[in-house]
CSV table of C-alpha atoms in Angstrom, one decimal:
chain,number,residue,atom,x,y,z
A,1,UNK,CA,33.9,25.8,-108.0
A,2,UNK,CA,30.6,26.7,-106.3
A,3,UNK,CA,29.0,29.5,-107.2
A,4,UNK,CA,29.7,31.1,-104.2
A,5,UNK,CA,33.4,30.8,-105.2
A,6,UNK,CA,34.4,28.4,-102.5
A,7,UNK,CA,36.4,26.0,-104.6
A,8,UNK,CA,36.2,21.9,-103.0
A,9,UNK,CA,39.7,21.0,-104.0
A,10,UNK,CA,41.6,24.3,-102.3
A,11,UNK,CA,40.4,23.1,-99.0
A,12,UNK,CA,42.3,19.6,-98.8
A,13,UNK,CA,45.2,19.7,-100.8
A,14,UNK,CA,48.5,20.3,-99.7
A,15,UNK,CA,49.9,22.4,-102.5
A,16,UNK,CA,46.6,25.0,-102.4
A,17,UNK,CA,47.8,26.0,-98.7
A,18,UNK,CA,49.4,29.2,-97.9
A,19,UNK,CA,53.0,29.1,-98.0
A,20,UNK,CA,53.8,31.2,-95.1
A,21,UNK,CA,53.2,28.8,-92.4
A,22,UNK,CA,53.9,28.6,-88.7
A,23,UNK,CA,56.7,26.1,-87.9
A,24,UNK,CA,55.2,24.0,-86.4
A,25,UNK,CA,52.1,23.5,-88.9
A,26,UNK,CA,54.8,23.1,-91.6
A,27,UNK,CA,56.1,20.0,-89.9
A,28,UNK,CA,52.6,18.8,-89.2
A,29,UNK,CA,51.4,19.1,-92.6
A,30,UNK,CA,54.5,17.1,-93.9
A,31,UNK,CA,54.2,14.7,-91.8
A,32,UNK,CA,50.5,14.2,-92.2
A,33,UNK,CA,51.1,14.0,-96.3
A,34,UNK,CA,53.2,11.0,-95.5
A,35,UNK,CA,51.0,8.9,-93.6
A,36,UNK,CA,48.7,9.7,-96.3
A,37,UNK,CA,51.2,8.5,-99.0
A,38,UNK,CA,51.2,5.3,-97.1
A,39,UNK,CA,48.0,4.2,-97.6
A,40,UNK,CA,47.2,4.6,-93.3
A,41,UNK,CA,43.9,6.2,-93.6
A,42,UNK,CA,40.1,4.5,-94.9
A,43,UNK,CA,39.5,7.3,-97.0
A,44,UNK,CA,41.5,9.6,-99.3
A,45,UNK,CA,40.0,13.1,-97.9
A,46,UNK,CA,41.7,14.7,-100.9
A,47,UNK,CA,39.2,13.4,-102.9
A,48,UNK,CA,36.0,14.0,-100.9
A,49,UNK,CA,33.5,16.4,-102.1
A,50,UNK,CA,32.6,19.9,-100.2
A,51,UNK,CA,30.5,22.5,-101.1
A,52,UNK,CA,29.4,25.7,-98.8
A,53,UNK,CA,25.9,25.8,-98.7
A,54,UNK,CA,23.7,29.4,-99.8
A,55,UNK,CA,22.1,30.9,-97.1
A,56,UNK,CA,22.6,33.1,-94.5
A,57,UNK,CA,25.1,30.7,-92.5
A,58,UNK,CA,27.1,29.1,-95.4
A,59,UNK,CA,27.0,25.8,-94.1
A,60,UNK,CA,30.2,23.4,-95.3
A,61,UNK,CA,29.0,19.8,-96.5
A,62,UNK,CA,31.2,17.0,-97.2
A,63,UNK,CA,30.5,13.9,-98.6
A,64,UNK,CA,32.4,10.9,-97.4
A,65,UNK,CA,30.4,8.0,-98.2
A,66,UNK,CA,30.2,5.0,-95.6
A,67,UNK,CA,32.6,6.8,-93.0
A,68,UNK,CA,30.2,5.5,-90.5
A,69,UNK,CA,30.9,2.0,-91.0
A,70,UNK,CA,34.7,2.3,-91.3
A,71,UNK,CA,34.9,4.2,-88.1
A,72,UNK,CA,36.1,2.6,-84.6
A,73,UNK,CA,32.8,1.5,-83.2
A,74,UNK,CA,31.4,3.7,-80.0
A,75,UNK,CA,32.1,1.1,-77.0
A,76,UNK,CA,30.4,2.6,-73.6
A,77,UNK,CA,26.8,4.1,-73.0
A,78,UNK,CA,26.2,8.1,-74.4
A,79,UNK,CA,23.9,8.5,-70.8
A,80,UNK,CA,27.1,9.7,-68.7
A,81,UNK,CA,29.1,12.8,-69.7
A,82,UNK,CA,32.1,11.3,-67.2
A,83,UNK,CA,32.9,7.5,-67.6
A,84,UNK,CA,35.6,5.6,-66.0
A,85,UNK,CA,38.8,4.5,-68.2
A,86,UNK,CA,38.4,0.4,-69.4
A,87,UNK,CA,42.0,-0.4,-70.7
A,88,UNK,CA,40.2,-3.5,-72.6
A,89,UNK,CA,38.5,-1.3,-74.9
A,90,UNK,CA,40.1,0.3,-77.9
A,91,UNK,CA,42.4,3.5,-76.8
A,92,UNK,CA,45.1,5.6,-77.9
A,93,UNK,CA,48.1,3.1,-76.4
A,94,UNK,CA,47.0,0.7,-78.4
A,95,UNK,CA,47.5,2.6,-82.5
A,96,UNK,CA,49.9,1.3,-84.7
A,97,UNK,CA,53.5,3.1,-84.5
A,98,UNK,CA,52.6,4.5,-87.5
A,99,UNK,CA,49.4,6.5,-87.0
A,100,UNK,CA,51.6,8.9,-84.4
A,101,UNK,CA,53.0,11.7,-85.7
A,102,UNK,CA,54.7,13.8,-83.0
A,103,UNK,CA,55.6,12.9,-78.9
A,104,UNK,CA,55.7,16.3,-77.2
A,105,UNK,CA,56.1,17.9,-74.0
A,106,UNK,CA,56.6,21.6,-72.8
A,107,UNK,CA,59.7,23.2,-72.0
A,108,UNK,CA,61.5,26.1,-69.6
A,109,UNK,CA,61.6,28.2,-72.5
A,110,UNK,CA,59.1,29.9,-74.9
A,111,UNK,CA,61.2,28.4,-78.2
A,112,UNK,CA,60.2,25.6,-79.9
A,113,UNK,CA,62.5,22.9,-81.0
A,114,UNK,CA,62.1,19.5,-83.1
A,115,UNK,CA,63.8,16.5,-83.2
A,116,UNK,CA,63.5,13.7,-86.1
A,117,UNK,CA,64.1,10.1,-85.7
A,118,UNK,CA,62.4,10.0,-82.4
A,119,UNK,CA,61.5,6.2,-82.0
A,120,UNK,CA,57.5,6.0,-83.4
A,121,UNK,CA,56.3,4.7,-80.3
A,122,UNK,CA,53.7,6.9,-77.5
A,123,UNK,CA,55.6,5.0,-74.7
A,124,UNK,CA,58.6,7.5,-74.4
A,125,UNK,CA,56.4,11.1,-73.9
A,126,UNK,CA,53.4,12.4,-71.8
A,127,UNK,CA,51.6,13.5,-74.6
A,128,UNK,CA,51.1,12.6,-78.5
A,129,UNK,CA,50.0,14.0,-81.9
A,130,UNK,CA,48.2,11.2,-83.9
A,131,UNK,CA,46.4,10.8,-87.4
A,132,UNK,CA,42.9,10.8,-87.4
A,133,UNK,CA,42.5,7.4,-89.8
A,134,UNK,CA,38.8,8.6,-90.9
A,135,UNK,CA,39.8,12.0,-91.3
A,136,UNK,CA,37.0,14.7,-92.3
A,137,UNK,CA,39.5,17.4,-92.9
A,138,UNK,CA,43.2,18.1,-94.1
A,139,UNK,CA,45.9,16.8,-91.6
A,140,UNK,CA,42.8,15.8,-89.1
A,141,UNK,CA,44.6,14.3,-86.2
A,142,UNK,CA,44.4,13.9,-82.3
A,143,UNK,CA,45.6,15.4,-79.6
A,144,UNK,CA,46.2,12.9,-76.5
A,145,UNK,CA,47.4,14.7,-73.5
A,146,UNK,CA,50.2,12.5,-71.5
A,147,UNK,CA,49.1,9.2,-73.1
A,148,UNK,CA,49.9,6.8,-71.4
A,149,UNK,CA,48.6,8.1,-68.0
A,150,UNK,CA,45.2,6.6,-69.9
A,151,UNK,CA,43.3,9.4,-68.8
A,152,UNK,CA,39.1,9.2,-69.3
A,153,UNK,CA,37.7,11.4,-72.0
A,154,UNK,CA,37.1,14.4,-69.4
A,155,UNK,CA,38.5,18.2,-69.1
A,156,UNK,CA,40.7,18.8,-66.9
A,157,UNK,CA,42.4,22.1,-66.7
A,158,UNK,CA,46.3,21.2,-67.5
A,159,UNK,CA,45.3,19.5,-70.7
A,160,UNK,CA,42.8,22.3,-72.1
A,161,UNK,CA,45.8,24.5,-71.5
A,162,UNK,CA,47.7,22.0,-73.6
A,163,UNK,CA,45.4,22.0,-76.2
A,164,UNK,CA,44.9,25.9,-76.4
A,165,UNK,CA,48.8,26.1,-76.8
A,166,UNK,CA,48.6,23.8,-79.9
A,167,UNK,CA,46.3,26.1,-81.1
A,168,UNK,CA,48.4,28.4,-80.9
A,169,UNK,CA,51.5,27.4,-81.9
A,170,UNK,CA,49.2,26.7,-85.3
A,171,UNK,CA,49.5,30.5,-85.7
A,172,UNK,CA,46.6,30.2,-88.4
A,173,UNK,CA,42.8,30.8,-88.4
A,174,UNK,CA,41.9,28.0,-90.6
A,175,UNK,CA,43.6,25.4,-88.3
A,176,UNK,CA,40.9,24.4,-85.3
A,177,UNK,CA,41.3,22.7,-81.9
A,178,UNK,CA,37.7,20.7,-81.2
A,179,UNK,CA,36.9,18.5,-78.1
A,180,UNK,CA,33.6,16.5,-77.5
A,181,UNK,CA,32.9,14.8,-74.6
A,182,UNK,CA,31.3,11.9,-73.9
A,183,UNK,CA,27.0,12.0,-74.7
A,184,UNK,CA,28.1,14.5,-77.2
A,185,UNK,CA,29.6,12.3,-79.9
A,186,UNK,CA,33.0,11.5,-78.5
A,187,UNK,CA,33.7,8.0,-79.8
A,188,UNK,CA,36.6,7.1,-77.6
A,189,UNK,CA,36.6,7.2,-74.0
A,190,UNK,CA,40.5,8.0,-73.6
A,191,UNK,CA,41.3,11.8,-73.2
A,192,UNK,CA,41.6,13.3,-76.5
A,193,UNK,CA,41.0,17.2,-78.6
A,194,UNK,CA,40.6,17.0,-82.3
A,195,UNK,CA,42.3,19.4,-85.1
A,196,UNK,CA,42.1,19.8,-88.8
A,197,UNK,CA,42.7,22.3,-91.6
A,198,UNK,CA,39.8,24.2,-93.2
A,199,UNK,CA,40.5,27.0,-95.3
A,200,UNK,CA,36.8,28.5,-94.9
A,201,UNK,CA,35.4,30.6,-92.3
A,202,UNK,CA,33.1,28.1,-89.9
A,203,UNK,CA,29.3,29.3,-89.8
A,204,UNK,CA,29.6,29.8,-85.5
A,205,UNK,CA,32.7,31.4,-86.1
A,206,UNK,CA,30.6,34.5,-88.6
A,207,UNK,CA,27.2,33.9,-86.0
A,208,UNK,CA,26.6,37.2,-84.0
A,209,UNK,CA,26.8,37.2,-80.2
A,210,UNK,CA,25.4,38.9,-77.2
A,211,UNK,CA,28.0,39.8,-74.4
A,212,UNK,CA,26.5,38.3,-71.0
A,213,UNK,CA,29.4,39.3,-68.7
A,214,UNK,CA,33.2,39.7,-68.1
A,215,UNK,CA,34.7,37.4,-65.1
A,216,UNK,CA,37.0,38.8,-62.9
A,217,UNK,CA,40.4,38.8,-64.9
A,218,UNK,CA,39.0,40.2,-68.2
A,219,UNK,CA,37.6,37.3,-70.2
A,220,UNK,CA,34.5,38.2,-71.8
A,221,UNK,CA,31.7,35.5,-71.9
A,222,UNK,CA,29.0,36.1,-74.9
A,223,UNK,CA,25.9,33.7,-76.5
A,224,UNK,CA,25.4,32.7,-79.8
A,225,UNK,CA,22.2,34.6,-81.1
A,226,UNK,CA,20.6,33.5,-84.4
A,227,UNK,CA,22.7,30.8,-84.9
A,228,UNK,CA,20.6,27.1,-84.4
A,229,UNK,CA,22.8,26.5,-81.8
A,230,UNK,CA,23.1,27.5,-78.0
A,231,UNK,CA,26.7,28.0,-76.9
A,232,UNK,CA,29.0,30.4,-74.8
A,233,UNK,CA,31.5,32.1,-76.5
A,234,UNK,CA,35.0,33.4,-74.7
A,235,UNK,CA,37.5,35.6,-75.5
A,236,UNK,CA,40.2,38.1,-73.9
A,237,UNK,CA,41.6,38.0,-70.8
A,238,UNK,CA,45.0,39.4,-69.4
A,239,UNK,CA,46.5,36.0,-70.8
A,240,UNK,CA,46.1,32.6,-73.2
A,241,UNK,CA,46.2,30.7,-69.6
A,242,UNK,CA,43.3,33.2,-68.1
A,243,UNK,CA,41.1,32.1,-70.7
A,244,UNK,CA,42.0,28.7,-70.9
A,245,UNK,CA,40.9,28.4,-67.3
A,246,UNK,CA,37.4,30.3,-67.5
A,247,UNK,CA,36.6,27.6,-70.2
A,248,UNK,CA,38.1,24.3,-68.5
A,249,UNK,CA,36.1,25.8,-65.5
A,250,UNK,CA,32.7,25.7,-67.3
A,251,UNK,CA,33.4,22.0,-68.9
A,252,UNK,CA,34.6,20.9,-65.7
A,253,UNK,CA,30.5,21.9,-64.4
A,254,UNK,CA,29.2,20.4,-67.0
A,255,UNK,CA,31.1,17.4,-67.2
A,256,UNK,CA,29.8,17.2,-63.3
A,257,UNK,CA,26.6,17.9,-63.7
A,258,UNK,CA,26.1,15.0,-66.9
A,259,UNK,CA,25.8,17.9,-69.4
A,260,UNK,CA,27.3,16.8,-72.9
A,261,UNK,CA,28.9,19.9,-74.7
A,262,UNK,CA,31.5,20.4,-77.5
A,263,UNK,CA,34.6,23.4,-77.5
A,264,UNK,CA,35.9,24.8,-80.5
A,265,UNK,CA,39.2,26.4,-80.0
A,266,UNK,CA,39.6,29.0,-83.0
A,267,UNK,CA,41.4,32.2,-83.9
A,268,UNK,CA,44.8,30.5,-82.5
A,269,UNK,CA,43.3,30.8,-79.3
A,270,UNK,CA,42.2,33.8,-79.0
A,271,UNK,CA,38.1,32.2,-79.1
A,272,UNK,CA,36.5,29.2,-77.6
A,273,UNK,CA,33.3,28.1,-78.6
A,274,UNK,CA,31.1,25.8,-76.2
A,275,UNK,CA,28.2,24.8,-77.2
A,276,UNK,CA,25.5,22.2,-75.7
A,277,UNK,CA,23.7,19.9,-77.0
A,278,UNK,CA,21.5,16.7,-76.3
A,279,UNK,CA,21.1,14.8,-79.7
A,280,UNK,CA,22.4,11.5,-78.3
A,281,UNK,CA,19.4,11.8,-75.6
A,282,UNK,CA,16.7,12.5,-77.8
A,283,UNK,CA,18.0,9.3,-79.8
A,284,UNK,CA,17.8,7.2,-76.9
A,285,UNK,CA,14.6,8.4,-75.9
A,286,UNK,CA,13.3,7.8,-79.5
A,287,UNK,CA,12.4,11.8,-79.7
A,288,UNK,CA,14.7,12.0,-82.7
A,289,UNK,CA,13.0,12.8,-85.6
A,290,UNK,CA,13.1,9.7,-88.5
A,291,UNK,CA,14.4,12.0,-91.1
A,292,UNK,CA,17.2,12.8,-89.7
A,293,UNK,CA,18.4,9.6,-87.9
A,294,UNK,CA,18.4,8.3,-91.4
A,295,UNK,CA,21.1,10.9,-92.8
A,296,UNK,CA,23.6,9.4,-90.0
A,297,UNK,CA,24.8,12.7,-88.7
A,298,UNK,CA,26.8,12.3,-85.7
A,299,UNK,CA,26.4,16.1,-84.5
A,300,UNK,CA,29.7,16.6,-82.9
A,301,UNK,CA,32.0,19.4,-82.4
A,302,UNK,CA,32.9,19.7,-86.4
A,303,UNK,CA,29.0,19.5,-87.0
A,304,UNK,CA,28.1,22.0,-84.7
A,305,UNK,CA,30.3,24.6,-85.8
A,306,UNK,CA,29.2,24.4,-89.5
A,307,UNK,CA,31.0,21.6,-91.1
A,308,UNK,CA,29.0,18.4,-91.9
A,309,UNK,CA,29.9,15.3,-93.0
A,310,UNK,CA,27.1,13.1,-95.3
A,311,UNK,CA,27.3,9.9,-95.6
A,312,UNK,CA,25.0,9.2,-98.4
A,313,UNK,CA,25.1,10.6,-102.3
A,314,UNK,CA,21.5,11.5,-102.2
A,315,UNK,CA,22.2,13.7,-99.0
A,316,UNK,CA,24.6,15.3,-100.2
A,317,UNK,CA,23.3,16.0,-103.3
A,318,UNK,CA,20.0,17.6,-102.0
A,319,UNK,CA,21.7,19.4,-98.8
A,320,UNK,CA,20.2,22.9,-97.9
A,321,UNK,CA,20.6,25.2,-95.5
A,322,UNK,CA,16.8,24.9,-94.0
A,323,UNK,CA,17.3,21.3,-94.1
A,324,UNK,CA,20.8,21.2,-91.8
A,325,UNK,CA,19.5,23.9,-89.5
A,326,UNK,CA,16.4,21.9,-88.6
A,327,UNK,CA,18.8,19.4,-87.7
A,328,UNK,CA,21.1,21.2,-85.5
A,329,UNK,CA,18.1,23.2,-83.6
A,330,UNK,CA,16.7,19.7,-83.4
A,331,UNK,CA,20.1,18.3,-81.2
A,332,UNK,CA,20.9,21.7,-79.6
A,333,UNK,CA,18.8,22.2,-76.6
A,334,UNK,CA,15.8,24.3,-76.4
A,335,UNK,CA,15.5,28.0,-75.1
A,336,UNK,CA,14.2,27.2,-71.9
A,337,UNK,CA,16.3,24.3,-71.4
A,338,UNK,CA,19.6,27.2,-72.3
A,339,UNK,CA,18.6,29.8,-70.2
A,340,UNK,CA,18.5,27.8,-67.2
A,341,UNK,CA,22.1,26.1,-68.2
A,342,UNK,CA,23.1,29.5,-68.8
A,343,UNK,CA,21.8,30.5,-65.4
A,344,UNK,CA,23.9,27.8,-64.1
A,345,UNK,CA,27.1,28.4,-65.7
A,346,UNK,CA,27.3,31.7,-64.8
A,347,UNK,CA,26.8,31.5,-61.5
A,348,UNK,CA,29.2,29.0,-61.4
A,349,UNK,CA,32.4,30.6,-63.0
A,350,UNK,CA,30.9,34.1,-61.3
A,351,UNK,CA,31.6,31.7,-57.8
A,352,UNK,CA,35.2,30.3,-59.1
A,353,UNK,CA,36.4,34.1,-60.6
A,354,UNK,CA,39.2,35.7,-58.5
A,355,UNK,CA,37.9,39.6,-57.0
């Protein structure tokens, strides 16, 4: 137990969760807790230390030692936000039966229904639920809209509606949606979101916020202020698919103007975080400080939003607030470089938003 009262263990084990959970995150978790009991991921996340961090921000650190070097290698450039698909490279068709978890597609009505015994195979559905076999988080898995159409790793605005209805089917705060795209730490280049249960409140999620503007069919668009990263954040709207489409709008810019960014779907829904970045640059263009290219932080949507992963003991041991702030201000992008993004983005979804 830290002395902040945020106990390690209660975040990753099955039997600390709550017991009233949404149907569909019962299933999940159950499901998840047997690939685990077969041996299918590199690490036991159960087992992984986490600490929250003093400080104004509260930072969430967890060490899992090596991760890097177990992990499916990167295989394309991080200079292009959009990339097209190469079938020969490791993607989602290729996973072992095993690794998926659900085959799902929407129906005509608003109830939810289950079926066991569905062959394990992501041949027979558009879209897929898989475990995440370097998981940083409880029940970390992927989301892989209509799989086998072997989609690239880019937004598009029928599968952020997809992922923003997993979120909230989840029903739960603690259980997130995250996507990054490509230049901002995506590792595979086939269309996927991220998810994973956290029972602590993420640092972005507590960061204040400045309202900039509400587009035309009541989503409200904010900034993140003192928080050491730049982002939008949007909320409201007259409905889940009004503010699913604001958002998919500004990824779709930035995807097409080569701008990497991250999205945290939180709340169930009901808040996205985007935020920019351009770490991977600054690594290429040897501006990345030493210090921090040693620690081995990939900073990607997880990272971003408060919860970092440390891959060595010492790191770990000696992690700080001041410390893991200079690093994200160090891959977010500068003020200048924000407000003229910002400037952009705005104008753009002003542009796109019904009168």
């Amino acid at each position: 137990m830290c002395s902040n009262g945020f106990d390690s263990t209660n975040c990753f084990r099955m039997e600390e969760l709550e017991t009233n959970l949404s149907p569909f995150l019962h299933k999940l978790f159950k499901e998840w807790d047997d690939r685990k009991a077969r041996g299918l991921f590199h690490h036991d996340i159960t087992t992984c230390e986490t600490k929250v961090l003093p400080g104004e921000h509260n930072f969430v650190a967890t060490l899992i030692e090596g991760r890097d070097q177990k992990k499916r290698p990167t295989e394309f450039g991080m200079n292009q936000v959009l990339q097209p698909f190469h079938s020969e490279k490791f993607n989602f068709t290729k996973v072992k039966p095993q690794e998926v978890i659900f085959r799902f597609q929407e129906t005509e009505n608003d109830s939810a229904q289950y079926f066991d015994g569905a062959p394990p195979t992501v041949s027979a559905s558009p879209s897929s639920i898989l475990i995440n076999v370097s998981p940083i988080g409880y029940c970390h898995v992927l989301l892989v809209p209509r799989v086998q159409e072997c989609l690239p790793q880019r937004v598009d605005q029928e599968s952020f509606l997809l992922a923003m209805y997993v979120a909230k089917e989840a029903r739960n705060p603690f259980f997130r949606v995250g996507y990054n795209s490509l230049g901002a730490f995506a590792t595979i280049n086939h269309l996927h979101f991220q998810a994973y249960y956290l029972k602590v409140q993420y640092p972005v999620e507590k960061a204040p916020t400045e309202e900039l503007t509400v587009v035309g069919n009541g989503v409200s668009i904010s900034q993140l202020v003192q928080y050491p990263v730049s982002g939008f954040v949007f909320e409201g709207g007259a409905s889940l698919e009004d503010l699913s489409q604001v958002v998919s709008n500004a990824c779709i810019f930035l995807q097409e103007n080569n701008r990497p960014f991250n999205v945290l779907i939180s709340e169930s829904a009901k808040r996205v975080f985007l935020l920019l970045q351009c770490y991977a640059e600054k690594q290429t263009s040897g501006k990345a400080s030493q210090e921090f290219l040693d620690m081995r932080i990939n900073p990607a949507v997880w990272e971003l939003s408060g919860h970092l992963v440390l891959k060595r003991r010492n790191d770990y041991d000696e992690a700080s607030e001041a410390t893991l702030c200079s690093f994200l201000v160090e891959a977010s992008l500068s003020g200048p470089e924000f407000q003229e993004l910002k400037r952009c983005v705005l104008e753009s979804l002003a542009s796109a938003s019904p009168e």
